[in-house]
Amino acid sequence: MIYLDNAATSWPKPDCVTEAIVRYLRDIGGSPGRSGHQLANAAERLRLDAREALAELFGLANPLRVVFTSGATAALNLVLRGLLGPGSHVVTSGIEHNAVMRPLRALETQGVEVGIAACAPDGTLAPAAVAEQLRPQTRLIVVNHASNVCGTLLPIRAIGALARERGIAFVVDAAQTAGCQPIDLEADNIDVLVFSGHKGLLGPTGVGGLAFSPRFDVGRLPAAVFGGTGSRSEDEHQPDFLPDKYEAGTPNIVGIAGLAASVRYVLARGVSAIRAHEQRLTRRLLDGLGTIGQVRLFGPPTASARTAVVSFTLAGWSSSQLAQQLDERFGILCRPGLHCAPRAHRTLGTFPDGTVRFAPGPFTTEAQIDAAVAAVARLAHGQ
Amino acid sequence: MSRFAVILVHSTSHAVRAERLLKRAGLSVRLIPTPRRLSSDCGSAVRIELSDRARVERLLAEAGLEVDRIEPLPE
């Protein structure tokens, strides 16, 4: 089996992740933040392990500015719905996932105005296109760091500089890049970074979150979910401090335990080493698929301008037929269709048919890439 | 009065972070349930040696960790 669906969920996971989850369930089991007995404290230490690892990864000094949610989607809903209201204006890009577009379209019905900075047909975005969309009432700029469809990296540092000059909040959806591209909240001018645990961070599903820059005043952002936090139990009002303000309810500590181990794995192997490995595979994939005449590739031609995500179509084939054949005949697992990102496919000119997406990961080998390319070539040649 | 003081913080997340920062600095610390006499909070607090108090305050301030207050721990 050749797993090329790492942009949806990375797999396999490092063994330390499975072991950490088992260790938590077997030896700890307690709820962090509650009760104060030794197992509850052990669970809280585990949660701090995860916060510290993520803070280190994103260049954040205070680990308590890392907040966990059920995933990047919940985190984006929290920040977009919390910061935007009737009469406010938000700018996003033409290459977003529905995790950004759907909250924004819902907010539009409540009087929020949405400006979309147009991308080039390969998904690249000029900071000037963002600047053109800005208005006096722009409250927020939100973009993904890289497209989940074609891997194109967006110039977040330059966009963040535009936002910072004007005092506009800058939110980055790093679902596709956390763990495989360098990210530094301060240098990249990010106010709020949204991450997903189960992709490049190599953790389990059901956990993600937000990292708040020290510049960002959380007083501006109301909680989305209210409830028990273990803290200030005498008070019927939600705490106003991080991380408790946004962490009501018993957390997914099973997931957080796995994420603590997976982010430590990423830090030990090194983001730059993972990126170099993935760029080698991406280059090989682009070169290999590029030799098949009937293949059309999307996104930028250079591996360094993208993450390890390659979208393509094969003449005469629908994306779903092609993915099915790759799975059934060759054991190659990938994702066809629109990838929850109709806006991005419109930009690429692949809406509504979609593409087939190959997304290698840190454990994919060059031999697997070659086998995937050979399988596409065989199907292209009617074999 | 005992030889201990207790650091009261916003939440267990803060308590565990304080515990870790102080342990890394080589201090003797222990998480304890927040004493009901000092706070209505039902979480954890950090017990320190009373004699370490000034150093603890400095270390936590340097780390940007907010503290509600530090109180001598009753016997």
Coordinates of C-alpha atoms in Angstrom, one line a residue:
Chain A
M1 CA 0.0 0.0 0.0
I2 CA 1.2 3.5 -0.8
Y3 CA -0.4 6.2 1.3
L4 CA -0.4 9.5 -0.5
D5 CA -3.1 11.3 1.5
N6 CA -1.0 13.0 4.1
A7 CA -2.6 16.4 3.3
A8 CA -5.9 15.0 4.7
T9 CA -4.4 13.0 7.6
S10 CA -0.8 11.9 7.9
W11 CA 0.0 8.2 8.2
P12 CA 1.7 6.3 9.5
K13 CA 2.3 8.0 12.8
P14 CA 5.7 7.7 14.6
D15 CA 5.6 4.8 17.1
C16 CA 6.1 7.2 20.0
V17 CA 2.6 8.7 19.3
T18 CA 0.9 5.4 19.7
E19 CA 2.9 4.6 22.8
A20 CA 2.1 8.0 24.4
I21 CA -1.6 7.4 23.8
V22 CA -1.5 4.0 25.3
R23 CA 0.6 5.2 28.2
Y24 CA -1.9 7.9 29.0
L25 CA -4.9 5.5 28.8
R26 CA -3.2 2.8 30.8
D27 CA -1.2 4.7 33.4
I28 CA -2.7 8.2 33.8
G29 CA -6.3 8.5 32.7
G30 CA -7.1 11.6 34.8
S31 CA -8.7 14.9 33.7
P32 CA -6.3 17.8 33.5
G33 CA -7.3 21.0 35.4
R34 CA -9.6 19.1 37.7
S35 CA -9.4 17.4 41.1
G36 CA -5.8 18.0 41.9
H37 CA -4.9 14.4 42.6
Q38 CA -1.7 12.9 41.3
L39 CA -3.2 11.5 38.1
A40 CA -5.0 14.7 37.3
N41 CA -1.7 16.5 37.8
A42 CA 0.1 14.0 35.6
A43 CA -2.5 14.7 32.9
E44 CA -2.0 18.4 33.3
R45 CA 1.8 17.9 32.9
L46 CA 1.2 16.0 29.7
R47 CA -0.9 18.9 28.4
L48 CA 1.9 21.3 29.3
D49 CA 4.3 19.0 27.4
A50 CA 2.2 19.5 24.3
R51 CA 1.9 23.2 24.8
E52 CA 5.6 23.6 25.3
A53 CA 6.5 21.6 22.2
L54 CA 4.1 23.6 20.1
A55 CA 5.3 26.9 21.6
E56 CA 8.9 25.9 20.7
L57 CA 7.8 25.0 17.2
F58 CA 6.1 28.3 16.6
G59 CA 8.6 30.6 18.4
L60 CA 6.3 31.4 21.3
A61 CA 7.9 32.1 24.7
N62 CA 4.8 31.4 26.8
P63 CA 3.3 27.9 26.3
L64 CA 0.0 29.0 28.0
R65 CA -0.7 31.0 24.8
V66 CA -1.3 27.7 23.0
V67 CA -4.9 26.6 23.2
F68 CA -6.4 23.3 22.2
T69 CA -9.6 22.7 20.2
S70 CA -11.0 19.8 18.4
G71 CA -9.1 20.8 15.3
A72 CA -8.3 23.6 12.9
T73 CA -11.9 24.0 11.9
A74 CA -13.1 24.7 15.4
A75 CA -10.2 27.0 16.0
L76 CA -11.0 29.0 12.8
N77 CA -14.7 29.2 13.8
L78 CA -13.7 30.6 17.2
V79 CA -11.4 33.3 15.9
L80 CA -13.4 34.3 12.8
R81 CA -16.8 34.4 14.5
G82 CA -15.3 36.0 17.5
L83 CA -13.5 38.9 15.8
L84 CA -15.9 39.7 13.0
G85 CA -19.4 41.3 13.4
P86 CA -21.9 43.3 11.3
G87 CA -20.2 46.1 9.5
S88 CA -16.7 44.7 9.7
H89 CA -14.7 43.7 6.7
V90 CA -12.4 40.7 6.3
V91 CA -9.9 39.9 3.5
T92 CA -9.0 36.4 2.5
S93 CA -7.4 34.7 -0.5
G94 CA -8.7 33.0 -3.6
I95 CA -7.2 29.7 -2.6
E96 CA -8.9 28.9 0.8
H97 CA -10.3 25.7 2.2
N98 CA -13.9 25.6 3.4
A99 CA -12.7 25.7 7.0
V100 CA -12.2 29.4 6.2
M101 CA -14.8 30.0 3.5
R102 CA -17.8 28.5 5.2
P103 CA -17.5 30.5 8.4
L104 CA -16.9 33.7 6.3
R105 CA -20.0 32.9 4.1
A106 CA -22.1 32.4 7.2
L107 CA -20.8 35.7 8.6
E108 CA -21.7 37.4 5.4
T109 CA -25.3 36.7 6.1
Q110 CA -24.9 38.6 9.4
G111 CA -23.5 41.7 7.7
V112 CA -19.8 41.0 7.5
E113 CA -18.2 42.0 4.2
V114 CA -15.7 39.6 2.6
G115 CA -13.0 40.6 0.2
I116 CA -11.1 38.0 -1.7
A117 CA -7.6 38.7 -2.9
A118 CA -7.3 37.0 -6.3
C119 CA -4.5 34.5 -6.8
A120 CA -2.7 33.6 -10.0
P121 CA -3.9 30.4 -11.8
D122 CA -1.1 28.5 -10.0
G123 CA -2.4 29.7 -6.6
T124 CA 0.3 32.2 -5.9
L125 CA -0.7 35.4 -4.2
A126 CA 1.0 38.7 -4.5
P127 CA 0.9 40.8 -1.3
A128 CA -0.3 43.7 -3.5
A129 CA -3.5 41.8 -4.3
V130 CA -4.2 41.7 -0.5
A131 CA -3.3 45.4 -0.1
E132 CA -5.8 46.3 -2.9
Q133 CA -8.6 44.6 -0.9
L134 CA -8.0 46.5 2.4
R135 CA -10.5 49.1 3.5
P136 CA -10.7 51.4 6.5
Q137 CA -13.1 49.0 8.2
T138 CA -11.0 45.8 7.5
R139 CA -10.7 44.1 10.9
L140 CA -9.0 40.9 9.9
I141 CA -6.9 39.2 7.2
V142 CA -7.1 35.4 7.2
V143 CA -5.2 33.1 4.7
N144 CA -4.0 29.6 4.6
H145 CA -0.2 29.3 4.7
A146 CA -0.4 26.7 1.9
S147 CA -3.2 25.4 -0.3
N148 CA -4.5 22.0 0.6
V149 CA -5.3 21.5 -3.2
C150 CA -2.1 22.5 -5.0
G151 CA 0.4 23.1 -2.1
T152 CA 1.1 26.7 -3.1
L153 CA 2.8 28.6 -0.3
L154 CA 1.4 32.1 0.4
P155 CA 3.7 34.9 1.4
I156 CA 2.5 35.1 4.9
R157 CA 5.3 37.3 6.2
A158 CA 4.7 40.0 3.7
I159 CA 0.9 39.8 4.2
G160 CA 1.4 39.9 7.9
A161 CA 3.6 43.0 7.5
L162 CA 0.7 44.7 5.7
A163 CA -1.7 43.8 8.5
R164 CA 0.7 44.9 11.2
E165 CA 1.4 48.3 9.6
R166 CA -2.4 49.0 9.6
G167 CA -3.2 47.4 13.0
I168 CA -5.3 44.7 11.4
A169 CA -5.4 41.2 13.0
F170 CA -3.6 38.6 10.9
V171 CA -4.8 35.0 11.2
V172 CA -3.0 32.1 9.5
D173 CA -4.5 28.7 8.9
A174 CA -1.4 26.5 9.1
A175 CA -3.3 23.2 8.7
Q176 CA -1.1 22.3 5.7
T177 CA 2.3 23.6 7.0
A178 CA 2.6 23.2 10.7
G179 CA 5.4 20.6 11.2
C180 CA 6.7 20.8 7.6
Q181 CA 7.4 24.5 7.0
P182 CA 9.1 26.9 9.4
I183 CA 6.7 29.2 11.2
D184 CA 7.6 31.9 13.6
L185 CA 4.8 34.0 15.1
E186 CA 6.9 37.1 15.6
A187 CA 9.0 37.0 12.4
D188 CA 6.0 36.1 10.3
N189 CA 3.8 38.9 11.8
I190 CA 1.1 36.4 12.8
D191 CA -1.4 37.4 15.5
V192 CA -3.2 34.1 15.7
L193 CA -1.9 30.8 14.2
V194 CA -4.4 28.0 13.7
F195 CA -3.0 24.4 13.6
S196 CA -4.3 21.0 12.9
G197 CA -2.8 18.1 15.0
H198 CA -3.3 15.2 12.6
K199 CA -1.5 16.4 9.4
G200 CA 2.1 17.6 9.4
L201 CA 2.3 17.5 13.2
L202 CA 1.8 13.7 12.9
G203 CA -0.7 13.5 15.9
P204 CA -4.0 11.8 16.1
T205 CA -7.3 13.2 14.7
G206 CA -9.6 15.3 16.9
V207 CA -7.0 17.8 18.2
G208 CA -5.8 21.1 16.9
G209 CA -5.7 24.6 18.2
L210 CA -4.5 28.1 18.2
A211 CA -1.2 29.9 19.1
F212 CA -1.7 33.5 20.2
S213 CA 1.1 36.0 19.6
P214 CA 2.0 38.0 22.7
R215 CA 0.9 41.1 20.8
F216 CA -2.7 39.8 20.4
D217 CA -5.1 41.0 23.1
V218 CA -7.4 38.1 23.9
G219 CA -9.8 40.5 25.5
R220 CA -10.9 41.2 21.9
L221 CA -11.9 37.6 21.3
P222 CA -14.9 36.2 23.2
A223 CA -15.1 32.5 24.0
A224 CA -17.1 30.4 21.6
V225 CA -17.8 27.6 24.1
F226 CA -18.6 28.3 27.8
G227 CA -18.4 25.9 30.7
G228 CA -16.3 24.2 33.3
T229 CA -12.6 24.7 33.2
G230 CA -11.5 23.5 36.6
S231 CA -10.5 27.0 37.5
R232 CA -12.5 29.8 39.3
S233 CA -15.2 27.3 40.2
E234 CA -16.9 29.8 42.4
D235 CA -17.6 32.0 39.4
E236 CA -20.5 31.4 37.0
H237 CA -18.7 33.6 34.4
Q238 CA -16.2 32.2 31.9
P239 CA -12.5 32.9 32.9
D240 CA -10.9 35.7 30.9
F241 CA -7.4 34.4 30.9
L242 CA -5.5 32.0 28.6
P243 CA -5.7 29.1 28.1
D244 CA -8.9 28.4 30.2
K245 CA -11.0 31.1 28.4
Y246 CA -11.2 28.9 25.3
E247 CA -10.9 25.4 26.8
A248 CA -14.2 24.8 28.5
G249 CA -15.2 21.2 28.9
T250 CA -13.0 18.1 29.5
P251 CA -10.3 18.2 26.8
N252 CA -9.3 15.5 24.3
I253 CA -6.3 14.6 26.5
V254 CA -5.9 11.3 24.6
G255 CA -5.3 13.3 21.5
I256 CA -3.2 15.9 23.3
A257 CA -1.0 13.1 24.7
G258 CA -0.4 11.8 21.2
L259 CA 0.3 15.4 19.9
A260 CA 2.8 16.0 22.7
A261 CA 4.8 13.0 21.5
S262 CA 4.3 13.8 17.8
V263 CA 5.5 17.4 18.0
R264 CA 8.5 16.3 20.0
Y265 CA 9.2 13.9 17.2
V266 CA 8.9 16.7 14.6
L267 CA 11.3 18.9 16.7
A268 CA 13.8 16.1 17.0
R269 CA 13.8 15.2 13.4
G270 CA 13.7 18.9 12.5
V271 CA 11.2 20.9 10.4
S272 CA 14.0 21.7 7.9
A273 CA 14.9 18.0 7.5
I274 CA 11.2 17.1 7.0
R275 CA 10.8 19.9 4.5
A276 CA 13.9 18.8 2.6
H277 CA 12.7 15.2 2.4
E278 CA 9.2 16.3 1.2
Q279 CA 10.7 18.7 -1.3
R280 CA 12.8 15.9 -2.8
L281 CA 9.7 13.7 -3.1
T282 CA 7.7 16.6 -4.6
R283 CA 10.3 17.3 -7.2
R284 CA 10.4 13.6 -8.1
L285 CA 6.6 13.5 -8.4
L286 CA 6.4 16.7 -10.5
D287 CA 9.2 15.5 -12.8
G288 CA 7.7 12.0 -13.1
L289 CA 4.1 13.0 -13.7
G290 CA 5.4 15.7 -16.0
T291 CA 6.8 13.1 -18.4
I292 CA 3.3 11.7 -19.0
G293 CA 1.8 13.6 -21.9
Q294 CA -1.8 13.3 -20.8
V295 CA -1.2 14.6 -17.3
R296 CA -1.9 18.2 -16.4
L297 CA -0.2 19.5 -13.3
F298 CA -1.5 22.4 -11.1
G299 CA 0.3 24.7 -8.8
P300 CA 3.8 26.2 -9.1
P301 CA 6.4 24.3 -11.0
T302 CA 9.1 24.5 -8.3
A303 CA 9.0 22.2 -5.3
S304 CA 10.3 25.0 -3.0
A305 CA 7.2 27.2 -3.8
R306 CA 4.8 24.5 -2.4
T307 CA 4.3 21.9 0.2
A308 CA 4.3 18.2 -0.6
V309 CA 0.9 18.4 -2.4
V310 CA 0.6 17.7 -6.1
S311 CA -2.7 18.0 -7.9
F312 CA -3.2 16.7 -11.4
T313 CA -5.7 15.6 -13.9
L314 CA -5.4 12.8 -16.5
A315 CA -7.0 13.4 -19.9
G316 CA -10.0 11.2 -20.5
W317 CA -10.4 10.4 -16.8
S318 CA -12.5 11.8 -14.0
S319 CA -10.6 12.4 -10.8
S320 CA -12.8 9.9 -9.0
Q321 CA -12.4 7.1 -11.6
L322 CA -8.6 7.6 -11.5
A323 CA -8.4 7.5 -7.7
Q324 CA -10.5 4.4 -7.7
Q325 CA -8.3 2.6 -10.2
L326 CA -5.1 3.7 -8.3
D327 CA -6.6 2.3 -5.1
E328 CA -8.0 -1.0 -6.5
R329 CA -5.3 -1.9 -8.9
F330 CA -2.2 -0.4 -7.4
G331 CA -2.9 0.1 -3.7
I332 CA -2.2 3.8 -4.1
L333 CA -4.3 5.9 -1.7
C334 CA -5.0 9.5 -2.6
R335 CA -7.8 12.0 -2.7
P336 CA -9.9 13.0 -5.7
G337 CA -12.5 15.7 -6.2
L338 CA -12.7 19.2 -4.7
H339 CA -10.8 18.6 -1.4
C340 CA -13.3 20.8 0.5
A341 CA -11.9 23.8 -1.3
P342 CA -14.2 24.9 -4.2
R343 CA -12.7 28.4 -4.0
A344 CA -9.2 27.0 -4.7
H345 CA -10.4 24.8 -7.5
R346 CA -12.1 27.9 -9.2
T347 CA -8.8 29.7 -9.0
L348 CA -7.0 26.7 -10.6
G349 CA -9.7 26.3 -13.2
T350 CA -10.5 22.8 -12.0
F351 CA -14.0 23.4 -10.7
P352 CA -16.3 21.4 -10.6
D353 CA -14.4 18.3 -11.9
G354 CA -11.6 18.5 -9.4
T355 CA -8.2 16.9 -9.4
V356 CA -6.4 13.9 -8.1
R357 CA -4.1 14.9 -5.2
F358 CA -0.9 13.1 -4.3
A359 CA 0.3 14.2 -0.9
P360 CA 3.5 12.4 0.3
G361 CA 4.6 12.7 3.9
P362 CA 7.7 12.3 6.1
F363 CA 7.6 8.5 5.8
T364 CA 7.0 8.3 2.1
T365 CA 9.9 6.9 0.1
E366 CA 11.3 7.7 -3.4
A367 CA 10.5 4.1 -4.5
Q368 CA 6.8 4.7 -3.5
I369 CA 6.8 8.0 -5.6
D370 CA 8.3 6.1 -8.6
A371 CA 5.6 3.4 -8.2
A372 CA 2.8 6.0 -8.1
V373 CA 4.2 7.7 -11.2
A374 CA 4.4 4.3 -13.0
A375 CA 0.9 3.5 -12.1
V376 CA -0.5 6.7 -13.5
A377 CA 1.6 6.1 -16.6
R378 CA 0.1 2.7 -17.1
L379 CA -3.4 4.0 -16.7
A380 CA -2.6 6.8 -19.1
H381 CA -1.4 4.3 -21.7
G382 CA -4.5 2.2 -21.3
Q383 CA -2.7 -0.7 -19.5
Chain B
M1 CA 3.3 29.1 60.6
S2 CA 4.9 26.3 58.6
R3 CA 8.2 26.6 56.6
F4 CA 6.1 26.6 53.4
A5 CA 4.4 29.2 51.2
V6 CA 1.8 28.5 48.6
I7 CA 1.5 30.1 45.1
L8 CA -2.1 30.7 44.1
V9 CA -2.5 30.9 40.4
H10 CA -5.4 31.2 37.9
S11 CA -5.6 27.5 36.9
T12 CA -3.9 24.1 37.0
S13 CA -2.3 25.0 33.7
H14 CA -0.5 27.8 35.5
A15 CA 0.2 25.7 38.5
V16 CA 1.9 23.0 36.4
R17 CA 3.9 25.5 34.5
A18 CA 5.0 27.2 37.7
E19 CA 6.0 23.8 39.1
R20 CA 8.1 23.0 36.0
L21 CA 9.8 26.4 35.8
L22 CA 10.8 26.2 39.5
K23 CA 11.9 22.6 39.3
R24 CA 14.1 23.5 36.3
A25 CA 15.6 26.2 38.5
G26 CA 16.4 23.6 41.1
L27 CA 13.9 24.6 43.7
S28 CA 11.9 22.3 45.9
V29 CA 8.3 22.5 44.9
R30 CA 5.2 20.4 45.1
L31 CA 1.7 20.6 43.7
I32 CA -1.0 20.6 46.3
P33 CA -4.8 20.9 46.2
T34 CA -5.6 24.6 46.6
P35 CA -6.1 25.1 50.4
R36 CA -9.8 26.0 50.9
R37 CA -8.9 28.5 53.6
L38 CA -6.9 30.5 51.1
S39 CA -9.1 30.3 48.0
S40 CA -12.4 28.9 46.8
D41 CA -10.6 27.5 43.7
C42 CA -10.9 23.7 43.4
G43 CA -7.7 23.2 41.4
S44 CA -4.0 22.9 42.3
A45 CA -1.6 25.3 43.9
V46 CA 2.2 25.2 44.2
R47 CA 3.9 24.7 47.5
I48 CA 7.3 26.3 47.9
E49 CA 9.8 26.8 50.7
L50 CA 9.0 30.1 52.4
S51 CA 12.7 31.1 52.2
D52 CA 12.6 30.8 48.3
R53 CA 9.8 33.3 48.0
A54 CA 11.8 36.2 46.6
R55 CA 13.5 34.0 44.0
V56 CA 10.2 32.4 43.0
E57 CA 8.6 35.7 42.5
R58 CA 11.5 36.8 40.3
L59 CA 11.5 33.5 38.2
L60 CA 7.8 33.6 37.6
A61 CA 7.8 37.2 36.6
E62 CA 10.7 36.6 34.2
A63 CA 8.7 33.8 32.6
G64 CA 5.6 36.0 32.3
L65 CA 3.5 33.7 34.5
E66 CA 0.7 35.5 36.2
V67 CA 0.3 34.8 39.9
D68 CA -2.8 35.6 41.9
R69 CA -0.8 35.8 45.2
I70 CA 1.7 34.0 47.3
E71 CA 0.7 33.2 50.9
P72 CA 2.4 31.6 53.8
L73 CA 1.0 28.1 54.2
P74 CA -0.8 27.6 57.6
E75 CA 0.3 24.6 59.6

